[in-house]
Short mmCIF file of C-alpha atoms and ligand atoms in Angstrom, two decimals:
data_model
loop_
_atom_site.label_atom_id
_atom_site.label_comp_id
_atom_site.label_asym_id
_atom_site.label_seq_id
_atom_site.Cartn_x
_atom_site.Cartn_y
_atom_site.Cartn_z
CA MET A 16 -6.55 -0.77 -42.15
CA GLN A 17 -5.50 3.07 -41.21
CA PRO A 18 -4.03 4.16 -38.15
CA CYS A 19 -7.60 6.14 -37.69
CA ASP A 20 -9.22 2.69 -37.66
CA TYR A 21 -7.76 1.88 -34.10
CA LYS A 22 -10.90 3.02 -31.81
CA PRO A 23 -9.93 1.21 -28.59
CA LEU A 24 -13.75 1.60 -27.38
CA ASP A 25 -15.06 -0.34 -30.21
CA PRO A 26 -15.36 -4.22 -29.47
CA LYS A 27 -14.22 -5.05 -32.93
CA VAL A 28 -10.88 -3.36 -31.91
CA ARG A 29 -11.15 -4.52 -28.11
CA ASN A 30 -11.71 -8.54 -29.35
CA ALA A 31 -8.48 -8.18 -31.68
CA PRO A 32 -6.29 -5.12 -31.05
CA TYR A 33 -3.19 -6.73 -32.58
CA PRO A 34 -3.50 -5.91 -36.16
CA TYR A 35 -4.31 -2.45 -35.22
CA TYR A 36 -0.87 -1.90 -33.28
CA GLN A 37 0.89 -3.26 -36.11
CA VAL A 38 -0.55 -0.49 -38.31
CA LEU A 39 0.11 2.19 -35.65
CA ARG A 40 3.59 1.03 -34.94
CA GLU A 41 4.28 1.05 -38.83
CA GLN A 42 2.26 4.11 -40.20
CA ALA A 43 1.75 6.45 -36.95
CA PRO A 44 3.84 5.72 -34.01
CA VAL A 45 2.51 8.89 -32.33
CA HIS A 46 -1.11 8.67 -33.24
CA TYR A 47 -3.87 11.23 -31.79
CA VAL A 48 -6.76 9.01 -30.70
CA GLU A 49 -10.04 10.97 -30.73
CA GLN A 50 -11.92 8.29 -28.75
CA VAL A 51 -9.82 8.73 -25.73
CA LYS A 52 -8.48 12.10 -26.64
CA ALA A 53 -4.88 11.00 -26.00
CA TYR A 54 -1.80 10.47 -28.13
CA ALA A 55 -1.27 6.96 -28.24
CA LEU A 56 2.52 5.60 -28.30
CA SER A 57 2.84 2.11 -30.02
CA ARG A 58 6.48 1.29 -30.29
CA TYR A 59 8.43 -0.49 -27.40
CA GLU A 60 11.18 1.90 -27.43
CA ASP A 61 8.70 4.93 -27.23
CA VAL A 62 6.30 3.55 -24.41
CA HIS A 63 9.49 2.34 -22.63
CA ALA A 64 11.21 5.70 -22.80
CA ALA A 65 7.64 7.40 -21.63
CA LEU A 66 7.57 4.92 -18.43
CA LYS A 67 10.87 5.99 -17.64
CA ASN A 68 10.49 9.31 -17.32
CA PRO A 69 7.84 10.04 -14.75
CA ALA A 70 9.02 13.91 -14.45
CA VAL A 71 7.44 14.62 -17.62
CA PHE A 72 4.74 11.91 -17.98
CA SER A 73 2.73 12.50 -15.05
CA SER A 74 0.33 9.78 -13.35
CA SER A 75 -1.17 12.41 -10.89
CA ARG A 76 -5.18 12.32 -10.82
CA GLU A 77 -4.94 16.21 -10.86
CA HIS A 78 -3.85 16.47 -14.25
CA PHE A 79 -6.28 14.00 -15.67
CA THR A 80 -9.25 15.74 -13.78
CA LYS A 81 -8.16 19.28 -13.57
CA SER A 82 -7.41 19.56 -17.37
CA ASN A 83 -11.08 18.05 -17.71
CA ALA A 84 -9.02 16.47 -20.66
CA LEU A 85 -10.16 12.89 -20.06
CA ILE A 86 -12.77 13.17 -17.13
CA ASP A 87 -15.08 15.71 -16.38
CA LEU A 88 -15.40 15.23 -12.62
CA SER A 89 -18.51 17.86 -12.34
CA LYS A 90 -20.57 15.20 -14.29
CA LEU A 91 -19.62 12.39 -12.02
CA GLY A 92 -21.86 11.06 -8.89
CA GLU A 93 -20.78 11.57 -5.65
CA GLU A 94 -19.26 8.13 -4.83
CA VAL A 95 -17.40 8.18 -8.23
CA LYS A 96 -16.24 11.29 -7.73
CA ARG A 97 -14.86 10.37 -3.85
CA MET A 98 -13.19 7.47 -5.54
CA VAL A 99 -11.15 9.59 -7.99
CA ASP A 100 -10.41 12.03 -5.54
CA SER A 101 -8.77 9.78 -2.98
CA SER A 102 -7.19 7.29 -5.46
CA VAL A 103 -3.54 6.69 -4.45
CA LEU A 104 -0.23 5.48 -5.32
CA VAL A 105 -0.69 4.75 -9.23
CA SER A 106 -2.26 8.19 -9.57
CA THR A 107 0.69 9.96 -7.75
CA ASP A 108 3.78 11.23 -8.79
CA PRO A 109 6.90 11.73 -6.51
CA PRO A 110 7.45 12.88 -3.53
CA GLN A 111 3.94 11.47 -2.53
CA HIS A 112 4.33 8.08 -4.25
CA THR A 113 7.95 7.80 -3.24
CA ARG A 114 6.53 7.71 0.36
CA LEU A 115 3.77 5.62 -0.08
CA ARG A 116 5.49 3.27 -2.17
CA SER A 117 8.11 2.63 0.36
CA LEU A 118 5.55 1.93 3.08
CA VAL A 119 3.51 -0.59 0.94
CA SER A 120 6.33 -2.22 -0.82
CA ARG A 121 7.37 -4.05 2.29
CA ALA A 122 4.06 -6.25 2.26
CA PHE A 123 5.20 -7.31 -1.18
CA SER A 124 8.77 -8.23 -0.57
CA ALA A 125 10.51 -11.34 -2.34
CA ARG A 126 10.48 -13.03 1.01
CA ARG A 127 7.20 -12.26 1.91
CA MET A 128 5.89 -13.95 -1.66
CA ALA A 129 7.99 -16.94 -1.32
CA ASP A 130 6.42 -17.59 2.26
CA MET A 131 2.90 -17.52 0.38
CA GLU A 132 3.75 -20.29 -1.91
CA PRO A 133 2.65 -23.26 0.00
CA ARG A 134 -0.63 -21.58 0.86
CA ILE A 135 -0.96 -20.58 -3.02
CA ARG A 136 0.00 -24.13 -4.10
CA ALA A 137 -2.58 -25.49 -1.41
CA LEU A 138 -5.42 -23.46 -2.62
CA THR A 139 -4.78 -24.42 -6.64
CA ARG A 140 -4.82 -27.74 -5.60
CA ARG A 141 -8.29 -27.78 -3.86
CA LEU A 142 -9.42 -26.06 -6.92
CA LEU A 143 -7.92 -28.30 -9.53
CA GLU A 144 -9.39 -31.26 -7.41
CA ALA A 145 -12.67 -30.20 -7.92
CA LEU A 146 -12.50 -29.91 -11.64
CA PRO A 147 -14.17 -32.98 -13.69
CA ARG A 148 -11.71 -35.65 -14.53
CA GLN A 149 -12.82 -35.65 -17.85
CA GLY A 150 -15.32 -33.04 -19.02
CA GLU A 151 -15.94 -29.73 -19.36
CA PHE A 152 -15.79 -26.52 -16.97
CA GLU A 153 -15.80 -22.59 -16.72
CA LEU A 154 -12.46 -21.32 -16.03
CA LEU A 155 -13.26 -18.09 -14.11
CA GLU A 156 -15.79 -19.76 -11.83
CA ALA A 157 -13.66 -22.74 -11.12
CA LEU A 158 -10.17 -21.12 -10.90
CA SER A 159 -9.24 -17.73 -12.09
CA VAL A 160 -11.44 -15.70 -9.94
CA PRO A 161 -11.26 -17.51 -6.79
CA LEU A 162 -7.52 -18.17 -6.57
CA PRO A 163 -6.26 -14.46 -6.70
CA ILE A 164 -9.24 -13.13 -4.81
CA THR A 165 -8.64 -15.49 -2.01
CA VAL A 166 -4.89 -14.99 -1.98
CA ILE A 167 -5.49 -11.14 -1.64
CA ALA A 168 -8.34 -11.46 0.67
CA GLU A 169 -6.45 -13.41 3.08
CA MET A 170 -3.39 -10.96 2.59
CA LEU A 171 -5.36 -8.11 3.49
CA GLY A 172 -7.35 -9.80 6.22
CA VAL A 173 -10.63 -9.37 4.86
CA GLU A 174 -13.22 -12.69 4.76
CA PRO A 175 -12.46 -14.70 1.47
CA GLU A 176 -16.08 -16.17 1.83
CA ARG A 177 -17.27 -12.63 0.34
CA HIS A 178 -15.32 -13.20 -2.95
CA HIS A 179 -18.67 -12.69 -4.96
CA ASP A 180 -19.07 -9.29 -3.49
CA PHE A 181 -15.42 -8.50 -4.12
CA ARG A 182 -15.63 -9.69 -7.63
CA ARG A 183 -18.82 -7.60 -8.11
CA TRP A 184 -17.38 -4.52 -6.60
CA SER A 185 -14.37 -4.73 -8.41
CA ASN A 186 -16.32 -5.01 -11.48
CA ASP A 187 -18.10 -1.95 -10.83
CA VAL A 188 -15.19 -0.20 -10.10
CA VAL A 189 -13.34 -0.84 -13.21
CA ASN A 190 -16.45 -0.32 -15.06
CA ALA A 191 -16.71 3.10 -13.52
CA GLY A 192 -13.28 3.83 -14.91
CA THR A 193 -14.29 3.12 -18.49
CA ARG A 194 -17.71 4.81 -18.32
CA MET A 195 -15.85 7.93 -17.02
CA ILE A 196 -14.23 7.99 -20.13
CA THR A 197 -16.83 6.87 -22.56
CA ARG A 198 -20.19 7.94 -20.93
CA PRO A 199 -19.75 10.77 -18.39
CA GLY A 200 -22.60 11.34 -16.09
CA PRO A 201 -23.82 9.64 -12.98
CA PHE A 202 -24.53 5.98 -12.97
CA PRO A 203 -26.58 5.19 -10.10
CA GLU A 204 -26.41 1.25 -10.21
CA VAL A 205 -22.46 2.09 -9.84
CA GLU A 206 -22.76 4.44 -7.03
CA ALA A 207 -24.64 2.16 -4.88
CA SER A 208 -22.15 -0.66 -5.27
CA LEU A 209 -19.19 1.68 -4.64
CA ARG A 210 -20.83 2.86 -1.48
CA GLU A 211 -21.59 -0.46 -0.28
CA PHE A 212 -17.66 -1.34 -1.16
CA ARG A 213 -16.46 1.84 0.71
CA LEU A 214 -18.52 1.02 3.69
CA TYR A 215 -17.50 -2.60 4.11
CA LEU A 216 -14.01 -1.45 3.79
CA GLU A 217 -14.36 1.18 6.41
CA GLY A 218 -15.87 -1.01 8.76
CA VAL A 219 -13.06 -3.57 8.33
CA ILE A 220 -10.45 -0.69 9.09
CA ALA A 221 -12.10 0.35 12.09
CA GLU A 222 -12.16 -2.92 13.40
CA ARG A 223 -8.28 -3.42 13.00
CA ARG A 224 -7.93 -0.04 14.44
CA VAL A 225 -9.39 -1.44 17.71
CA GLU A 226 -8.37 -5.01 17.04
CA PRO A 227 -5.27 -5.44 15.63
CA ARG A 228 -4.44 -8.61 13.48
CA ASP A 229 -1.52 -10.44 11.77
CA ASP A 230 -2.45 -8.89 8.20
CA LEU A 231 -2.14 -6.28 5.83
CA ILE A 232 -4.83 -3.87 6.89
CA THR A 233 -3.63 -3.85 10.31
CA ALA A 234 0.19 -3.17 9.11
CA LEU A 235 -1.40 -0.18 7.11
CA VAL A 236 -3.46 1.11 9.75
CA ARG A 237 -0.51 1.07 12.24
CA SER A 238 2.00 2.81 9.72
CA SER A 239 -0.48 5.68 8.70
CA GLU A 240 -0.94 6.13 12.69
CA GLU A 241 3.10 6.12 13.35
CA GLU A 242 3.39 8.78 10.23
CA GLU A 243 0.94 11.20 10.80
CA GLY A 244 -0.16 12.79 7.56
CA LEU A 245 0.93 9.87 5.23
CA LEU A 246 -2.18 8.41 4.54
CA SER A 247 -5.51 9.76 5.54
CA ALA A 248 -8.47 7.72 6.22
CA GLU A 249 -9.86 7.97 2.98
CA GLU A 250 -6.60 7.32 1.47
CA LEU A 251 -6.09 4.30 3.34
CA MET A 252 -9.52 2.96 2.31
CA SER A 253 -8.63 3.76 -1.29
CA PHE A 254 -5.26 1.68 -1.08
CA VAL A 255 -7.11 -1.26 -0.05
CA ARG A 256 -9.54 -0.99 -2.40
CA LEU A 257 -6.76 -0.73 -5.04
CA LEU A 258 -5.23 -3.68 -3.74
CA LEU A 259 -8.34 -5.85 -3.67
CA ILE A 260 -9.04 -4.73 -7.43
CA ALA A 261 -5.41 -4.86 -8.62
CA GLY A 262 -5.07 -8.35 -7.10
CA ASN A 263 -8.18 -9.55 -8.42
CA GLU A 264 -8.87 -8.57 -12.00
CA THR A 265 -5.33 -8.59 -13.84
CA THR A 266 -4.33 -12.21 -12.22
CA THR A 267 -7.85 -13.64 -13.54
CA ASN A 268 -7.09 -11.94 -16.85
CA LEU A 269 -3.44 -13.56 -17.12
CA LEU A 270 -4.79 -16.81 -15.99
CA GLY A 271 -7.30 -16.92 -18.75
CA ASN A 272 -5.27 -15.45 -21.52
CA GLY A 273 -2.52 -17.93 -20.70
CA LEU A 274 -4.93 -21.02 -20.79
CA ILE A 275 -6.35 -19.69 -24.02
CA THR A 276 -3.02 -19.17 -25.79
CA LEU A 277 -2.00 -22.67 -24.63
CA VAL A 278 -5.38 -24.23 -26.20
CA LYS A 279 -4.31 -22.25 -29.34
CA ASN A 280 -0.81 -23.33 -29.30
CA PRO A 281 -0.83 -27.33 -28.42
CA GLU A 282 2.85 -27.65 -29.40
CA GLN A 283 3.76 -25.36 -26.72
CA LEU A 284 1.67 -27.40 -24.19
CA ALA A 285 3.58 -30.19 -25.09
CA ARG A 286 6.88 -28.66 -24.92
CA LEU A 287 6.00 -27.70 -21.11
CA ARG A 288 4.63 -31.19 -20.43
CA GLU A 289 8.17 -32.53 -21.63
CA LYS A 290 10.17 -29.67 -19.60
CA PRO A 291 8.31 -28.55 -16.84
CA GLU A 292 11.58 -26.32 -16.13
CA LEU A 293 10.18 -24.31 -18.77
CA VAL A 294 7.34 -23.13 -16.79
CA PRO A 295 8.53 -19.88 -15.37
CA ASN A 296 9.68 -18.84 -18.61
CA ALA A 297 6.37 -19.56 -20.33
CA VAL A 298 4.70 -17.16 -17.60
CA GLU A 299 6.82 -14.39 -19.06
CA GLU A 300 5.62 -15.33 -22.43
CA MET A 301 2.13 -15.58 -21.57
CA LEU A 302 2.66 -11.93 -20.16
CA ARG A 303 4.28 -10.52 -23.34
CA TYR A 304 2.03 -12.53 -25.59
CA ASP A 305 -1.23 -11.29 -24.42
CA SER A 306 -0.97 -8.79 -21.86
CA PRO A 307 -3.66 -8.32 -19.12
CA ALA A 308 -2.84 -4.56 -19.16
CA GLN A 309 -2.99 -3.34 -22.66
CA GLY A 310 -2.75 0.39 -22.07
CA LEU A 311 -1.75 2.95 -19.56
CA PHE A 312 -2.47 6.94 -19.37
CA ARG A 313 -0.07 9.44 -18.60
CA PHE A 314 -0.44 13.28 -18.91
CA SER A 315 2.67 15.22 -20.77
CA LEU A 316 4.00 18.25 -18.85
CA GLN A 317 6.00 19.18 -21.89
CA ASP A 318 6.73 18.96 -25.22
CA MET A 319 8.28 15.67 -26.25
CA GLU A 320 9.49 13.98 -29.52
CA PHE A 321 9.07 10.32 -30.35
CA SER A 322 9.89 8.42 -33.46
CA GLY A 323 10.37 11.75 -35.04
CA GLN A 324 6.70 13.01 -34.09
CA LYS A 325 5.89 15.50 -31.38
CA VAL A 326 3.70 15.05 -28.45
CA PRO A 327 2.52 18.17 -27.15
CA ALA A 328 2.75 19.53 -23.59
CA ARG A 329 -0.67 19.34 -21.66
CA SER A 330 -2.06 16.19 -23.50
CA MET A 331 -2.93 12.82 -22.42
CA VAL A 332 -0.87 10.23 -23.51
CA LEU A 333 -1.75 6.65 -24.05
CA LEU A 334 1.23 3.90 -23.82
CA LEU A 335 0.27 0.87 -25.58
CA LEU A 336 1.89 -2.09 -23.46
CA GLY A 337 0.02 -4.62 -25.78
CA SER A 338 1.88 -3.14 -28.91
CA ALA A 339 5.00 -2.35 -27.26
CA ASN A 340 5.24 -6.10 -26.64
CA ARG A 341 4.86 -7.26 -30.01
CA ASP A 342 7.23 -4.85 -31.59
CA PRO A 343 9.50 -6.67 -33.90
CA ARG A 344 12.16 -3.91 -33.34
CA ARG A 345 12.44 -5.37 -29.74
CA PHE A 346 11.18 -9.12 -29.99
CA THR A 347 12.07 -11.65 -32.88
CA GLU A 348 8.95 -13.14 -34.36
CA PRO A 349 6.71 -11.33 -31.98
CA GLU A 350 3.60 -13.05 -33.08
CA ARG A 351 4.75 -16.26 -32.27
CA PHE A 352 4.08 -17.69 -28.90
CA ASP A 353 7.34 -19.56 -27.75
CA VAL A 354 7.58 -20.98 -24.13
CA GLY A 355 11.13 -21.11 -24.62
CA ARG A 356 11.67 -17.54 -25.87
CA GLU A 357 15.02 -16.19 -24.47
CA GLN A 358 14.42 -12.42 -24.92
CA THR A 359 13.22 -10.89 -21.77
CA GLY A 360 11.77 -7.26 -21.12
CA HIS A 361 8.22 -7.22 -21.81
CA ILE A 362 6.66 -4.34 -20.17
CA SER A 363 3.14 -6.08 -19.02
CA PHE A 364 3.99 -4.79 -15.56
CA GLY A 365 4.52 -1.26 -16.72
CA TYR A 366 8.10 0.10 -15.97
CA GLY A 367 9.96 2.18 -13.58
CA ILE A 368 8.51 3.81 -10.39
CA HIS A 369 5.04 2.57 -10.96
CA PHE A 370 6.19 -1.04 -11.86
CA CYS A 371 3.45 -3.23 -10.60
CA LEU A 372 3.65 -4.06 -6.80
CA GLY A 373 2.01 -7.25 -7.25
CA ALA A 374 4.20 -8.68 -10.39
CA ALA A 375 5.99 -11.37 -7.80
CA LEU A 376 2.37 -12.34 -6.38
CA SER A 377 0.74 -12.82 -9.98
CA ARG A 378 3.72 -14.68 -11.50
CA LEU A 379 3.85 -16.82 -8.57
CA GLU A 380 0.16 -17.87 -8.89
CA MET A 381 0.50 -18.51 -12.41
CA ARG A 382 3.57 -20.34 -12.19
CA VAL A 383 2.19 -22.58 -9.29
CA VAL A 384 -1.42 -23.03 -11.50
CA LEU A 385 1.03 -24.33 -14.39
CA GLU A 386 3.11 -26.57 -12.26
CA GLU A 387 0.13 -28.01 -10.63
CA LEU A 388 -2.18 -28.40 -13.80
CA VAL A 389 0.08 -29.08 -16.83
CA PRO A 390 1.65 -32.35 -15.53
CA ARG A 391 -1.76 -33.85 -14.86
CA LEU A 392 -3.32 -32.67 -18.20
CA LYS A 393 -4.06 -35.51 -20.78
CA HIS A 394 -6.17 -33.14 -22.92
CA LEU A 395 -7.00 -29.26 -23.08
CA ASP A 396 -9.50 -27.77 -25.49
CA PHE A 397 -12.10 -25.51 -25.77
CA ALA A 398 -15.41 -27.02 -24.44
CA SER A 399 -17.85 -27.89 -27.36
CA ASP A 400 -20.15 -25.07 -26.27
CA GLN A 401 -17.51 -22.30 -26.23
CA PRO A 402 -17.86 -19.93 -29.12
CA GLU A 403 -15.05 -19.89 -31.40
CA GLU A 404 -14.66 -15.92 -30.76
CA VAL A 405 -13.84 -15.82 -27.30
CA GLU A 406 -15.95 -13.16 -25.43
CA TRP A 407 -13.71 -10.67 -23.94
CA VAL A 408 -14.29 -8.19 -21.06
CA ASP A 409 -15.86 -5.01 -21.76
CA ASN A 410 -12.89 -2.79 -21.19
CA ALA A 411 -10.64 -1.08 -23.73
CA PHE A 412 -7.56 -1.68 -21.58
CA LEU A 413 -7.85 -4.68 -19.66
CA ARG A 414 -7.77 -8.02 -21.72
CA GLY A 415 -9.13 -11.32 -20.60
CA PRO A 416 -12.17 -13.53 -21.13
CA ARG A 417 -15.48 -12.83 -19.68
CA ARG A 418 -16.10 -16.47 -19.56
CA LEU A 419 -14.26 -19.62 -20.75
CA ARG A 420 -15.38 -22.95 -21.16
CA LEU A 421 -12.46 -25.50 -21.47
CA ALA A 422 -12.64 -29.20 -21.84
CA VAL A 423 -10.17 -31.24 -19.79
CA GLU A 424 -8.82 -34.83 -19.36
CA LEU A 425 -6.76 -34.93 -16.22
CA ALA A 426 -4.38 -37.82 -15.05
C1 HEM B 520 -1.18 -10.46 -14.16
C2 HEM B 520 -1.24 -9.46 -13.41
C3 HEM B 520 -1.02 -8.07 -13.02
C4 HEM B 520 -0.77 -6.99 -14.17
C5 HEM B 520 -0.58 -7.56 -15.92
C6 HEM B 520 -0.60 -5.94 -13.51
C7 HEM B 520 -0.20 -4.69 -14.39
C8 HEM B 520 0.31 -3.64 -13.74
C9 HEM B 520 0.51 -2.56 -14.25
C10 HEM B 520 0.82 -2.13 -15.95
C11 HEM B 520 1.11 -1.47 -13.42
C12 HEM B 520 1.72 0.00 -13.88
C13 HEM B 520 0.44 0.89 -13.46
C14 HEM B 520 1.24 2.33 -14.11
O1 HEM B 520 2.39 2.37 -14.34
O2 HEM B 520 0.45 3.35 -14.17
C15 HEM B 520 0.50 -1.89 -12.34
C16 HEM B 520 0.63 -0.98 -10.98
C17 HEM B 520 0.22 -1.57 -9.70
N1 HEM B 520 -0.17 -2.89 -9.38
FE1 HEM B 520 -0.03 -4.62 -10.93
N2 HEM B 520 -0.84 -5.84 -12.36
C18 HEM B 520 -1.01 -7.34 -12.00
C19 HEM B 520 -1.27 -7.78 -10.61
C20 HEM B 520 -1.29 -6.93 -9.60
C21 HEM B 520 -1.46 -7.65 -8.34
C22 HEM B 520 -1.85 -9.04 -8.24
C23 HEM B 520 -1.39 -6.74 -7.22
C24 HEM B 520 -1.74 -6.60 -5.98
C25 HEM B 520 -1.82 -7.52 -5.08
C26 HEM B 520 -1.26 -5.39 -8.13
C27 HEM B 520 -1.23 -4.08 -7.31
C28 HEM B 520 -0.73 -3.08 -8.03
C29 HEM B 520 -0.21 -1.84 -7.60
C30 HEM B 520 -0.58 -1.35 -6.36
C31 HEM B 520 0.18 -0.99 -8.82
C32 HEM B 520 0.67 0.43 -8.50
C33 HEM B 520 2.05 0.67 -8.15
C34 HEM B 520 2.60 2.18 -8.15
O3 HEM B 520 1.88 3.06 -8.57
O4 HEM B 520 3.78 2.33 -7.69
N3 HEM B 520 -1.04 -5.87 -9.56
N4 HEM B 520 0.25 -3.25 -12.26
#
């Protein structure tokens, strides 16, 4: 295998990226990936250093679009263009980012998260109750989609019953993100779905302006009204959309990847059963071992050097989180899944100013699921009709099973 074999948009690479990362780390720690027109960094130290330096590695959507390096806005349909134009927080740099982040981070404080635990536990128990005592089920349908989407919908104050719509819209937004890069051009079916999503959220926001409630959308509406110019109506909508998507796809993937890893490592599942106090550690190890977010993009504003090789100014940079988390320079025996691992410092939630806002929430959801599920598990395996090769979501930088059929025996 050669560094040039790393083609992140090819299903072969997407399905099993780790051997490619190893080649990149060893042979080409700075590698230009033609398929996504970006310099890929694959070593922990380099990815970490880039994340720590937002003054040079910009997240601003303007660079991504104006440079036409990755996305050619002129080729996109109206709704997709509108979405890219109004995206907030994750695609802004300081000082805009700093102001927005301080506004929204209150909603995700450690105290708020702790307050949510009983509700998350009750939802988890209800979903687990519906599983067969002894039999087979599909994880996404039964647990890993409804749990995070219900939690974030309740937080925002949108109707959890519409979770099928949120899921569809959210998938379409994520797909639009990939297609902008891979097959630029208008995509009418996604346009219709994005319009539906936008109109729905605009309706909810308008309702909260007139009739405030005790929910996150009302809080955001209120602070944007108090501090004029902070969030335009379009940006407010865009932020709510970001939360609905971020609060959904990634945690679903963490739950899926975590359970796949446990099935493949039964001795680690046995350890967890014996020592439930290892659960929080196991969550961190699941994040490190098979991260739901495999890569992030930045735009370099000046020439920089990593591992002795140059990343030129004004280029797209791909930070391979999934590779950094398996760098043997940072983690002992990184290919081993070990629920008792003491080394911390994975970067699955990113690092620095854009560190994932929902990290505490998704950790909490994963921990509660393991706390509720593991003690009841007499047996966990792939279902008889689950293909040996897991079918992964069709996305180069988000990793999780598209479907996962499991067999259980519960106490
Ligand atoms: C396992 C689950 C999750 C993973 C792996 C994950 C991963 C990430 C990563 C890697 C970033 C950094 C992006 C960057 O630096 O460009 C990020 C940012 C973000 N995440 Fe998450 N995320 C998860 C769950 C969530 C949840 C549940 C929410 C919301 C409820 C959320 C909301 C956000 C937001 C708003 C940002 C942008 C923060 C900023 O730019 O300041 N994430 N996430």
